[in-house]
Amino acid sequence: TVEGVLLVGVPAPRQFTADELRLLEALAEMAGATIHRLRLHAETLRRVQQLEALQTIDRAITASLDLRVSLAILLEQTTIQLGVDAAGVLLYNPHLNTLDYAAGHGLRSPLYRHTRVRLGEGLTGLAALEHRLVVVPDLSQADPPWGRETLREAEGFVTYAVAPLVAKGQLQGVLEIFHRSPLRPDEDWLTFFQALAQQASIAVDNARLFDRLQRSHMELVMAYDATIEGWARALDLRDRETEDHTRRVTEMTLALARAMGMPEAELVHVRRGALLHDIGKMAIPDTVLLKPGPLTEEEWAIMRRHPEYALDLLSPILYLRPALDIPYCHHERWDGRGYPRGLKGEEIPLAARLFAVADVFDALTSDRPYRPAWSRQEALDYIRHQAGRQFDPKVVAVFLEMMEKGEIG
Ligand code: C2E
Ligand code: SIN
Ligand code: SIN
Ligand code: FE
Ligand code: FE
């Protein structure tokens, strides 16, 4: 293939000798080979750079769940690899049937941020509607007209190209590039532009999927927690005199858990468990639950089943299983004489050991159908006396210290 021509001139009347011509031929061949090698080298280098750019974008899309971050990297790579002045992404808004600004790179005026193009209108809108890649070497000659003259004048754009972003057959938006001087893209350029558009559509699709998942997950969590709080209030209402007991012991237990360094991720389960600690009492008849005096042996046998009722009620709910420690174990005792299983010491889950102290303190300082409230001092003395008997002594120490400092209670 011809790479170029080597021109050599000599003043007349001098003629080239046969030897000189052979030498020139050899030189031209060497020059041709060198140019060819250099071109190949440049092309290889360009392809390697393009691959690296695609990988960079790929990593950004995978690592970031934030679409703005992915698109910023994609647009930066787009301008570098395609050698253009600016690039942007417009996202399709199906409610308004418009393409709206999402990200831009290399733009001088703030106009671009307000871009809203109606689908099917102007060159951009048509390309998107028809899922077509369009290149316009000279915007002033565009047919149909570009339709974004204010932007063109403000930025001085000459060349424009737009590629639709399509995922699973659905229009997501467009990737567009701008250049302030004429540009004649070759086939290689177009292929790479298409590859970039494909990655942009993957980024947009991922982000939308993640948004939907996250939103439905959040809605579910909120619905669950609202349900739990509703149950807790219903339980407090049932033993009328324990009003606000659940809220207070939940707050106190969380404060103790934080002070004992329980991991943040576990606190959500501690909170739910504390709110639901006596849910098993739903199965206890009013005659027992609201009895004004001491319980008979049979009544006591019924009452002591409330932690097991809680286990039965909550364990089918997968979401609440990690919250079961408190409802199931809050009447275990450090010395092993508690119920329902007679667990001892650290066999008792930490959340339940913390909760037991908060629950008994709050129960003692409240009126109950079976006795009037104790004073704060009487309750504190009782807790201190039960360290190592009913309660974990370490928990009692933290509890008393926090009480003294006014951090709880
Ligand atoms: P509750 O009233 O919420 O009390 C929770 C825990 O606080 C009790 O667990 C106990 O450890 C402690 N506590 C409450 N009041 C007193 C008290 O006057 N003295 C002492 N030393 N500790 C107290 P416990 O004992 O396993 O009781 C579980 C539930 O059984 C109580 O929950 C309450 O609903 C019921 N209950 C317990 N004793 C009686 C009673 O004499 N009469 C009636 N009607 N119900 C009782
Ligand atoms: C835009 O801001 O990109 C569209 C409006 C215009 O330039 O005329
Ligand atoms: C509550 O929500 O009832 C209080 C517990 C908390 O601190 O979240
Ligand atoms: Fe209980
Ligand atoms: Fe309680």
mmCIF file of C-alpha atoms in Angstrom, residues 42 45 47-48 75 99 101 121 126 138 175 185 207 217 224 245 248 261 276 281 332 338 384 394 406-407:
data_model
loop_
_atom_site.group_PDB
_atom_site.id
_atom_site.type_symbol
_atom_site.label_atom_id
_atom_site.label_comp_id
_atom_site.label_asym_id
_atom_site.label_seq_id
_atom_site.Cartn_x
_atom_site.Cartn_y
_atom_site.Cartn_z
ATOM 1 C CA ALA A 42 -0.061 4.473 16.859
ATOM 2 C CA LEU A 45 -1.527 2.343 21.142
ATOM 3 C CA ARG A 47 -6.672 0.595 20.758
ATOM 4 C CA VAL A 48 -4.905 -0.177 23.999
ATOM 5 C CA LEU A 75 -17.762 11.563 30.023
ATOM 6 C CA LEU A 99 -34.564 14.094 27.511
ATOM 7 C CA TYR A 101 -29.699 16.928 31.585
ATOM 8 C CA GLU A 121 -38.121 17.229 18.374
ATOM 9 C CA LEU A 126 -35.368 12.484 16.561
ATOM 10 C CA ASP A 138 -21.292 21.185 10.788
ATOM 11 C CA LEU A 175 -24.843 10.287 24.952
ATOM 12 C CA PRO A 185 -14.915 10.984 12.335
ATOM 13 C CA ALA A 207 -28.529 2.785 38.617
ATOM 14 C CA HIS A 217 -36.398 -2.329 50.378
ATOM 15 C CA TYR A 224 -42.144 -3.524 59.193
ATOM 16 C CA HIS A 245 -42.808 1.326 79.558
ATOM 17 C CA ARG A 248 -38.418 3.783 77.966
ATOM 18 C CA GLY A 261 -19.724 -1.290 72.376
ATOM 19 C CA LEU A 276 -41.455 -6.607 71.184
ATOM 20 C CA LYS A 281 -48.108 -11.636 76.852
ATOM 21 C CA GLU A 332 -33.167 -15.760 82.094
ATOM 22 C CA GLY A 338 -34.442 -17.977 85.253
ATOM 23 C CA ARG A 384 -27.131 -3.545 92.742
ATOM 24 C CA LYS A 394 -20.670 -6.102 84.287
ATOM 25 C CA GLY A 406 -27.695 10.904 84.321
ATOM 26 C CA GLU A 407 -27.048 9.300 80.928
#
